[in-house]
Amino acid sequence: MTVQEQSLAGGPVVEEVLDVKAERYYYATQRQLIWWRFRRHRLAMVSLILLIILYLIAIMPGFTAPYLPVTRFEDRQQSPPTKVHLFDENGSLHWPFIYALSRELDQATFKYIYTEDTAVRFPIKLFVKGETYKFWGLWETDWHLFGVGADGPPMLLFGADELGRDILSRTFYGSRISLSIGFVGVLLSFFIGVTLGGISGYFGGIADEIIQRLIDFLLSIPALPFWMALAAALPRDWSVTKTYFAITVILSIIGWSGLARVVRGKLLALREEDYSLAAQAAGASQPRIIFRHL
């Protein structure tokens, strides 16, 4: 925007060019301001990208994992991770590939020794066919993100367990439980902390006293004895997934106290600001003022 001003003495016209970025900042919404500040933090952006990748893996593990979690390779019990090569034995550069492994029993230690057979290279391919699985439990498909194909040796990038199962594939499948339950726990704790902290800071009075005494009680619970009591109280016949979910939910329900105190302090400082008073004068509801304006 250009503002033209002319002095009373008949001097030259002075043009003031306002900064476009400053104008965008002035009219930006709260969400835009948060995103712009977050985007300037490089470490935060890298972490966001990694989280997106991890959750994409958790959403479709059948596609991203090279094998099913129950697939066993009889000759690969406790196999070391498969090495990915870029150069062959002659030093020539190739697309990433692996070698087949052969094993023999060490008579001194009674442990298997794995050696690479460098005679044949097996390139790692993208979008290959492999074992059949149900995509999101809806339809069957055999497409995988990467692999060496049906004619290649087992590609165990994280190695194999004592039953010969691919640890990488089992990690991908296990991430569904870890990431989903963890996300639910964080979301629950965030919702409770923001809600009760907002009520405590905005209304004050008796509501503030009750919530603060509840926070003091939760903070006074010793962590280690509480975890021991929680582990003893849960039924023994529950599955690992069910137990993990129950513990996460319980810890989330009692773990909101720190966030609630931070939100309370912010709202105590902001509830008397002009925009908060203007929202009250405009007839905005109290929940809208707390969650929208404050």
mmCIF file of C-alpha atoms in Angstrom:
data_model
loop_
_atom_site.group_PDB
_atom_site.id
_atom_site.type_symbol
_atom_site.label_atom_id
_atom_site.label_comp_id
_atom_site.label_asym_id
_atom_site.label_seq_id
_atom_site.Cartn_x
_atom_site.Cartn_y
_atom_site.Cartn_z
ATOM 1 C CA MET A 1 0.000 0.000 0.000
ATOM 2 C CA THR A 2 1.291 3.507 -0.923
ATOM 3 C CA VAL A 3 0.433 6.564 1.176
ATOM 4 C CA GLN A 4 1.075 9.974 -0.352
ATOM 5 C CA GLU A 5 1.617 12.964 1.887
ATOM 6 C CA GLN A 6 2.288 16.509 0.840
ATOM 7 C CA SER A 7 3.770 19.041 3.218
ATOM 8 C CA LEU A 8 1.951 22.276 3.991
ATOM 9 C CA ALA A 9 4.881 24.316 2.701
ATOM 10 C CA GLY A 10 4.421 22.963 -0.780
ATOM 11 C CA GLY A 11 7.353 20.609 -0.550
ATOM 12 C CA PRO A 12 7.736 17.466 -2.657
ATOM 13 C CA VAL A 13 5.369 14.555 -2.317
ATOM 14 C CA VAL A 14 6.686 11.898 0.033
ATOM 15 C CA GLU A 15 5.738 8.296 -0.722
ATOM 16 C CA GLU A 16 5.766 5.840 2.089
ATOM 17 C CA VAL A 17 5.699 2.235 0.930
ATOM 18 C CA LEU A 18 4.410 -0.004 3.665
ATOM 19 C CA ASP A 19 5.997 -3.404 3.995
ATOM 20 C CA VAL A 20 3.726 -6.051 2.507
ATOM 21 C CA LYS A 21 4.933 -8.662 4.969
ATOM 22 C CA ALA A 22 4.165 -6.388 7.896
ATOM 23 C CA GLU A 23 0.671 -5.831 6.526
ATOM 24 C CA ARG A 24 0.115 -9.583 6.150
ATOM 25 C CA TYR A 25 1.315 -10.060 9.708
ATOM 26 C CA TYR A 26 -1.112 -7.405 10.958
ATOM 27 C CA TYR A 27 -4.163 -9.015 9.329
ATOM 28 C CA ALA A 28 -3.130 -12.649 9.835
ATOM 29 C CA THR A 29 -5.195 -14.993 11.955
ATOM 30 C CA GLN A 30 -3.872 -16.695 15.066
ATOM 31 C CA ARG A 31 -3.452 -19.983 13.205
ATOM 32 C CA GLN A 32 -1.433 -18.293 10.468
ATOM 33 C CA LEU A 33 0.824 -16.639 13.033
ATOM 34 C CA ILE A 34 1.404 -19.966 14.769
ATOM 35 C CA TRP A 35 2.211 -21.704 11.472
ATOM 36 C CA TRP A 36 4.596 -18.969 10.309
ATOM 37 C CA ARG A 37 6.499 -19.066 13.572
ATOM 38 C CA PHE A 38 6.554 -22.859 13.573
ATOM 39 C CA ARG A 39 7.836 -22.944 9.981
ATOM 40 C CA ARG A 40 10.829 -20.769 10.867
ATOM 41 C CA HIS A 41 11.993 -23.378 13.378
ATOM 42 C CA ARG A 42 14.037 -25.818 11.279
ATOM 43 C CA LEU A 43 14.277 -28.515 13.909
ATOM 44 C CA ALA A 44 10.513 -28.403 14.406
ATOM 45 C CA MET A 45 9.923 -28.766 10.649
ATOM 46 C CA VAL A 46 12.291 -31.740 10.453
ATOM 47 C CA SER A 47 10.511 -33.332 13.406
ATOM 48 C CA LEU A 48 7.134 -32.745 11.744
ATOM 49 C CA ILE A 49 8.307 -34.452 8.550
ATOM 50 C CA LEU A 50 9.631 -37.420 10.534
ATOM 51 C CA LEU A 51 6.337 -37.707 12.427
ATOM 52 C CA ILE A 52 4.392 -37.670 9.158
ATOM 53 C CA ILE A 53 6.603 -40.449 7.774
ATOM 54 C CA LEU A 54 6.208 -42.534 10.936
ATOM 55 C CA TYR A 55 2.435 -42.172 10.922
ATOM 56 C CA LEU A 56 2.253 -43.042 7.215
ATOM 57 C CA ILE A 57 4.171 -46.228 8.029
ATOM 58 C CA ALA A 58 1.792 -46.959 10.902
ATOM 59 C CA ILE A 59 -1.300 -46.320 8.777
ATOM 60 C CA MET A 60 -0.339 -48.815 6.055
ATOM 61 C CA PRO A 61 2.244 -51.263 7.468
ATOM 62 C CA GLY A 62 1.301 -53.993 5.023
ATOM 63 C CA PHE A 63 2.448 -51.815 2.132
ATOM 64 C CA THR A 64 5.557 -50.317 3.745
ATOM 65 C CA ALA A 65 6.811 -53.546 5.355
ATOM 66 C CA PRO A 66 8.556 -56.035 3.044
ATOM 67 C CA TYR A 67 7.077 -59.074 4.841
ATOM 68 C CA LEU A 68 4.219 -60.026 7.104
ATOM 69 C CA PRO A 69 4.952 -59.979 10.852
ATOM 70 C CA VAL A 70 4.418 -63.753 11.131
ATOM 71 C CA THR A 71 6.572 -64.758 8.156
ATOM 72 C CA ARG A 72 9.388 -67.065 9.251
ATOM 73 C CA PHE A 73 12.664 -67.831 7.510
ATOM 74 C CA GLU A 74 13.824 -71.183 8.857
ATOM 75 C CA ASP A 75 17.499 -70.630 8.018
ATOM 76 C CA ARG A 76 17.707 -67.096 9.429
ATOM 77 C CA GLN A 77 17.176 -67.433 13.187
ATOM 78 C CA GLN A 78 18.844 -64.451 14.909
ATOM 79 C CA SER A 79 20.334 -63.383 11.606
ATOM 80 C CA PRO A 80 22.293 -60.102 11.592
ATOM 81 C CA PRO A 81 20.922 -57.145 9.605
ATOM 82 C CA THR A 82 21.261 -57.503 5.855
ATOM 83 C CA LYS A 83 23.860 -55.101 4.494
ATOM 84 C CA VAL A 84 22.808 -52.772 1.685
ATOM 85 C CA HIS A 85 25.581 -52.195 -0.851
ATOM 86 C CA LEU A 86 26.208 -49.504 -3.441
ATOM 87 C CA PHE A 87 29.520 -50.845 -4.749
ATOM 88 C CA ASP A 88 30.305 -54.377 -5.851
ATOM 89 C CA GLU A 89 33.516 -56.265 -5.126
ATOM 90 C CA ASN A 90 35.179 -54.554 -8.113
ATOM 91 C CA GLY A 91 34.322 -51.063 -6.873
ATOM 92 C CA SER A 92 31.649 -50.361 -9.501
ATOM 93 C CA LEU A 93 28.689 -48.208 -8.490
ATOM 94 C CA HIS A 94 25.228 -49.787 -8.697
ATOM 95 C CA TRP A 95 21.667 -49.222 -7.562
ATOM 96 C CA PRO A 96 21.318 -50.326 -3.902
ATOM 97 C CA PHE A 97 21.494 -54.107 -3.722
ATOM 98 C CA ILE A 98 22.041 -56.979 -1.305
ATOM 99 C CA TYR A 99 23.813 -60.327 -1.409
ATOM 100 C CA ALA A 100 22.461 -63.692 -0.422
ATOM 101 C CA LEU A 101 23.720 -65.092 2.886
ATOM 102 C CA SER A 102 24.984 -68.552 3.677
ATOM 103 C CA ARG A 103 25.426 -69.828 7.207
ATOM 104 C CA GLU A 104 27.480 -72.463 8.940
ATOM 105 C CA LEU A 105 27.674 -73.598 12.543
ATOM 106 C CA ASP A 106 30.785 -72.677 14.499
ATOM 107 C CA GLN A 107 31.829 -75.856 16.304
ATOM 108 C CA ALA A 108 33.634 -73.884 19.012
ATOM 109 C CA THR A 109 30.864 -71.464 20.014
ATOM 110 C CA PHE A 110 27.857 -73.348 18.564
ATOM 111 C CA LYS A 111 26.695 -70.138 16.914
ATOM 112 C CA TYR A 112 25.780 -69.604 13.299
ATOM 113 C CA ILE A 113 28.180 -67.575 11.189
ATOM 114 C CA TYR A 114 26.654 -65.764 8.200
ATOM 115 C CA THR A 115 28.751 -64.930 5.138
ATOM 116 C CA GLU A 116 27.777 -63.069 1.970
ATOM 117 C CA ASP A 117 27.738 -64.765 -1.401
ATOM 118 C CA THR A 118 29.031 -62.041 -3.725
ATOM 119 C CA ALA A 119 28.440 -64.017 -6.903
ATOM 120 C CA VAL A 120 24.973 -62.568 -7.559
ATOM 121 C CA ARG A 121 23.595 -59.112 -6.804
ATOM 122 C CA PHE A 122 19.935 -58.647 -5.889
ATOM 123 C CA PRO A 123 18.828 -55.033 -6.454
ATOM 124 C CA ILE A 124 16.322 -53.462 -4.067
ATOM 125 C CA LYS A 125 13.251 -52.565 -6.098
ATOM 126 C CA LEU A 126 10.440 -50.130 -5.454
ATOM 127 C CA PHE A 127 6.793 -51.198 -5.698
ATOM 128 C CA VAL A 128 7.367 -54.928 -5.930
ATOM 129 C CA LYS A 129 5.033 -57.868 -5.498
ATOM 130 C CA GLY A 130 5.412 -60.033 -2.434
ATOM 131 C CA GLU A 131 3.239 -61.622 0.210
ATOM 132 C CA THR A 132 -0.507 -61.072 0.103
ATOM 133 C CA TYR A 133 -2.092 -58.902 2.790
ATOM 134 C CA LYS A 134 -5.300 -56.948 3.316
ATOM 135 C CA PHE A 135 -4.900 -53.223 2.762
ATOM 136 C CA TRP A 136 -6.694 -51.502 5.675
ATOM 137 C CA GLY A 137 -8.584 -54.769 6.084
ATOM 138 C CA LEU A 138 -10.667 -54.037 2.968
ATOM 139 C CA TRP A 139 -9.115 -55.756 -0.036
ATOM 140 C CA GLU A 140 -6.252 -58.131 -0.715
ATOM 141 C CA THR A 141 -3.120 -57.009 -2.509
ATOM 142 C CA ASP A 142 0.488 -58.138 -2.817
ATOM 143 C CA TRP A 143 2.170 -54.809 -3.598
ATOM 144 C CA HIS A 144 4.919 -53.635 -1.240
ATOM 145 C CA LEU A 145 6.870 -50.394 -1.144
ATOM 146 C CA PHE A 146 10.270 -52.041 -1.546
ATOM 147 C CA GLY A 147 11.871 -55.461 -1.674
ATOM 148 C CA VAL A 148 13.961 -57.787 -3.813
ATOM 149 C CA GLY A 149 11.110 -59.745 -5.339
ATOM 150 C CA ALA A 150 9.988 -63.324 -4.913
ATOM 151 C CA ASP A 151 13.168 -64.726 -6.488
ATOM 152 C CA GLY A 152 15.519 -62.875 -4.128
ATOM 153 C CA PRO A 153 16.910 -63.843 -0.720
ATOM 154 C CA PRO A 154 15.343 -62.580 2.527
ATOM 155 C CA MET A 155 16.032 -58.872 3.004
ATOM 156 C CA LEU A 156 16.229 -58.407 6.783
ATOM 157 C CA LEU A 157 17.367 -54.820 7.260
ATOM 158 C CA PHE A 158 16.939 -54.981 11.053
ATOM 159 C CA GLY A 159 17.914 -58.632 11.293
ATOM 160 C CA ALA A 160 15.734 -61.532 12.437
ATOM 161 C CA ASP A 161 14.550 -62.727 15.838
ATOM 162 C CA GLU A 162 14.974 -66.185 17.365
ATOM 163 C CA LEU A 163 12.138 -67.526 15.196
ATOM 164 C CA GLY A 164 13.510 -66.121 11.944
ATOM 165 C CA ARG A 165 10.964 -63.297 11.609
ATOM 166 C CA ASP A 166 11.867 -59.942 10.076
ATOM 167 C CA ILE A 167 12.314 -57.391 12.873
ATOM 168 C CA LEU A 168 11.771 -54.415 10.537
ATOM 169 C CA SER A 169 8.382 -55.701 9.392
ATOM 170 C CA ARG A 170 7.352 -56.467 12.961
ATOM 171 C CA THR A 171 8.439 -52.953 13.979
ATOM 172 C CA PHE A 172 6.273 -51.422 11.250
ATOM 173 C CA TYR A 173 3.260 -53.464 12.312
ATOM 174 C CA GLY A 174 3.885 -52.758 15.991
ATOM 175 C CA SER A 175 4.009 -49.016 15.333
ATOM 176 C CA ARG A 176 0.248 -49.064 14.743
ATOM 177 C CA ILE A 177 -0.334 -49.722 18.431
ATOM 178 C CA SER A 178 2.455 -47.545 19.799
ATOM 179 C CA LEU A 179 1.688 -44.450 17.731
ATOM 180 C CA SER A 180 -2.100 -44.677 17.846
ATOM 181 C CA ILE A 181 -2.382 -45.245 21.603
ATOM 182 C CA GLY A 182 0.274 -42.620 22.303
ATOM 183 C CA PHE A 183 -1.584 -40.123 20.122
ATOM 184 C CA VAL A 184 -4.853 -40.813 21.944
ATOM 185 C CA GLY A 185 -3.114 -40.345 25.303
ATOM 186 C CA VAL A 186 -1.549 -37.016 24.328
ATOM 187 C CA LEU A 187 -4.816 -35.783 22.804
ATOM 188 C CA LEU A 188 -6.772 -36.711 25.925
ATOM 189 C CA SER A 189 -4.271 -35.086 28.272
ATOM 190 C CA PHE A 190 -4.175 -31.949 26.098
ATOM 191 C CA PHE A 191 -7.963 -31.651 26.004
ATOM 192 C CA ILE A 192 -8.371 -32.052 29.772
ATOM 193 C CA GLY A 193 -5.507 -29.670 30.554
ATOM 194 C CA VAL A 194 -6.709 -26.917 28.221
ATOM 195 C CA THR A 195 -10.343 -27.244 29.309
ATOM 196 C CA LEU A 196 -9.808 -27.267 33.079
ATOM 197 C CA GLY A 197 -6.973 -24.749 32.895
ATOM 198 C CA GLY A 198 -9.142 -22.413 30.837
ATOM 199 C CA ILE A 199 -12.048 -22.704 33.259
ATOM 200 C CA SER A 200 -9.750 -22.120 36.225
ATOM 201 C CA GLY A 201 -8.084 -19.065 34.726
ATOM 202 C CA TYR A 202 -11.146 -17.437 33.182
ATOM 203 C CA PHE A 203 -13.754 -17.847 35.905
ATOM 204 C CA GLY A 204 -11.587 -17.927 39.030
ATOM 205 C CA GLY A 205 -13.349 -18.081 42.378
ATOM 206 C CA ILE A 206 -14.610 -21.432 43.641
ATOM 207 C CA ALA A 207 -13.957 -23.179 40.320
ATOM 208 C CA ASP A 208 -10.329 -22.045 40.431
ATOM 209 C CA GLU A 209 -9.919 -23.246 44.017
ATOM 210 C CA ILE A 210 -11.382 -26.687 43.304
ATOM 211 C CA ILE A 211 -9.292 -27.237 40.171
ATOM 212 C CA GLN A 212 -6.084 -26.027 41.826
ATOM 213 C CA ARG A 213 -6.592 -28.306 44.833
ATOM 214 C CA LEU A 214 -7.197 -31.188 42.436
ATOM 215 C CA ILE A 215 -3.945 -30.344 40.648
ATOM 216 C CA ASP A 216 -2.085 -30.228 43.971
ATOM 217 C CA PHE A 217 -3.473 -33.655 44.840
ATOM 218 C CA LEU A 218 -2.386 -35.155 41.512
ATOM 219 C CA LEU A 219 1.092 -33.653 41.806
ATOM 220 C CA SER A 220 1.456 -35.072 45.320
ATOM 221 C CA ILE A 221 1.048 -38.675 44.110
ATOM 222 C CA PRO A 222 4.503 -40.343 43.990
ATOM 223 C CA ALA A 223 5.191 -41.709 40.529
ATOM 224 C CA LEU A 224 6.938 -45.015 41.276
ATOM 225 C CA PRO A 225 4.459 -46.340 43.898
ATOM 226 C CA PHE A 226 1.581 -45.271 41.661
ATOM 227 C CA TRP A 227 2.979 -47.230 38.702
ATOM 228 C CA MET A 228 3.492 -50.276 40.909
ATOM 229 C CA ALA A 229 -0.077 -50.063 42.196
ATOM 230 C CA LEU A 230 -1.376 -49.577 38.666
ATOM 231 C CA ALA A 231 0.495 -52.629 37.404
ATOM 232 C CA ALA A 232 -0.911 -54.723 40.246
ATOM 233 C CA ALA A 233 -4.475 -53.452 39.800
ATOM 234 C CA LEU A 234 -4.842 -54.304 36.110
ATOM 235 C CA PRO A 235 -6.300 -57.756 35.373
ATOM 236 C CA ARG A 236 -3.766 -60.465 34.580
ATOM 237 C CA ASP A 237 -5.814 -61.902 31.732
ATOM 238 C CA TRP A 238 -5.711 -58.698 29.687
ATOM 239 C CA SER A 239 -3.680 -58.697 26.490
ATOM 240 C CA VAL A 240 -0.549 -56.586 26.134
ATOM 241 C CA THR A 241 -2.348 -54.141 23.837
ATOM 242 C CA LYS A 242 -5.292 -53.713 26.196
ATOM 243 C CA THR A 243 -3.006 -53.226 29.198
ATOM 244 C CA TYR A 244 -0.881 -50.687 27.344
ATOM 245 C CA PHE A 245 -3.975 -48.758 26.282
ATOM 246 C CA ALA A 246 -5.388 -48.727 29.821
ATOM 247 C CA ILE A 247 -2.112 -47.514 31.339
ATOM 248 C CA THR A 248 -1.798 -44.780 28.696
ATOM 249 C CA VAL A 249 -5.331 -43.524 29.292
ATOM 250 C CA ILE A 250 -4.918 -43.524 33.085
ATOM 251 C CA LEU A 251 -1.602 -41.671 32.913
ATOM 252 C CA SER A 252 -3.159 -39.157 30.510
ATOM 253 C CA ILE A 253 -6.072 -38.526 32.851
ATOM 254 C CA ILE A 254 -3.738 -37.651 35.728
ATOM 255 C CA GLY A 255 -0.968 -36.073 33.619
ATOM 256 C CA TRP A 256 -2.738 -32.875 32.577
ATOM 257 C CA SER A 257 -1.902 -30.865 35.696
ATOM 258 C CA GLY A 258 1.209 -29.134 34.335
ATOM 259 C CA LEU A 259 -0.521 -27.984 31.152
ATOM 260 C CA ALA A 260 -3.565 -26.812 33.117
ATOM 261 C CA ARG A 261 -1.434 -24.542 35.296
ATOM 262 C CA VAL A 262 0.253 -23.009 32.246
ATOM 263 C CA VAL A 263 -3.109 -22.354 30.563
ATOM 264 C CA ARG A 264 -4.508 -20.901 33.795
ATOM 265 C CA GLY A 265 -1.623 -18.449 34.078
ATOM 266 C CA LYS A 266 -2.047 -17.333 30.472
ATOM 267 C CA LEU A 267 -5.783 -16.770 30.816
ATOM 268 C CA LEU A 268 -5.371 -14.832 34.054
ATOM 269 C CA ALA A 269 -3.212 -12.378 32.113
ATOM 270 C CA LEU A 270 -5.345 -12.265 28.966
ATOM 271 C CA ARG A 271 -8.917 -12.209 30.249
ATOM 272 C CA GLU A 272 -8.744 -8.450 30.928
ATOM 273 C CA GLU A 273 -7.326 -7.571 27.505
ATOM 274 C CA ASP A 274 -9.311 -5.307 25.191
ATOM 275 C CA TYR A 275 -10.181 -8.024 22.671
ATOM 276 C CA SER A 276 -11.549 -10.246 25.457
ATOM 277 C CA LEU A 277 -13.690 -7.428 26.822
ATOM 278 C CA ALA A 278 -14.835 -6.607 23.288
ATOM 279 C CA ALA A 279 -15.912 -10.209 22.746
ATOM 280 C CA GLN A 280 -17.906 -10.085 25.985
ATOM 281 C CA ALA A 281 -19.544 -6.827 24.929
ATOM 282 C CA ALA A 282 -20.409 -8.348 21.545
ATOM 283 C CA GLY A 283 -22.333 -11.107 23.296
ATOM 284 C CA ALA A 284 -19.933 -14.000 22.633
ATOM 285 C CA SER A 285 -20.483 -17.056 24.785
ATOM 286 C CA GLN A 286 -17.983 -17.908 27.481
ATOM 287 C CA PRO A 287 -16.787 -21.166 25.819
ATOM 288 C CA ARG A 288 -16.201 -19.227 22.589
ATOM 289 C CA ILE A 289 -14.201 -16.560 24.420
ATOM 290 C CA ILE A 290 -12.044 -19.188 26.146
ATOM 291 C CA PHE A 291 -11.326 -21.456 23.170
ATOM 292 C CA ARG A 292 -11.548 -18.951 20.321
ATOM 293 C CA HIS A 293 -10.266 -15.619 21.604
ATOM 294 C CA LEU A 294 -8.066 -16.581 24.543
#
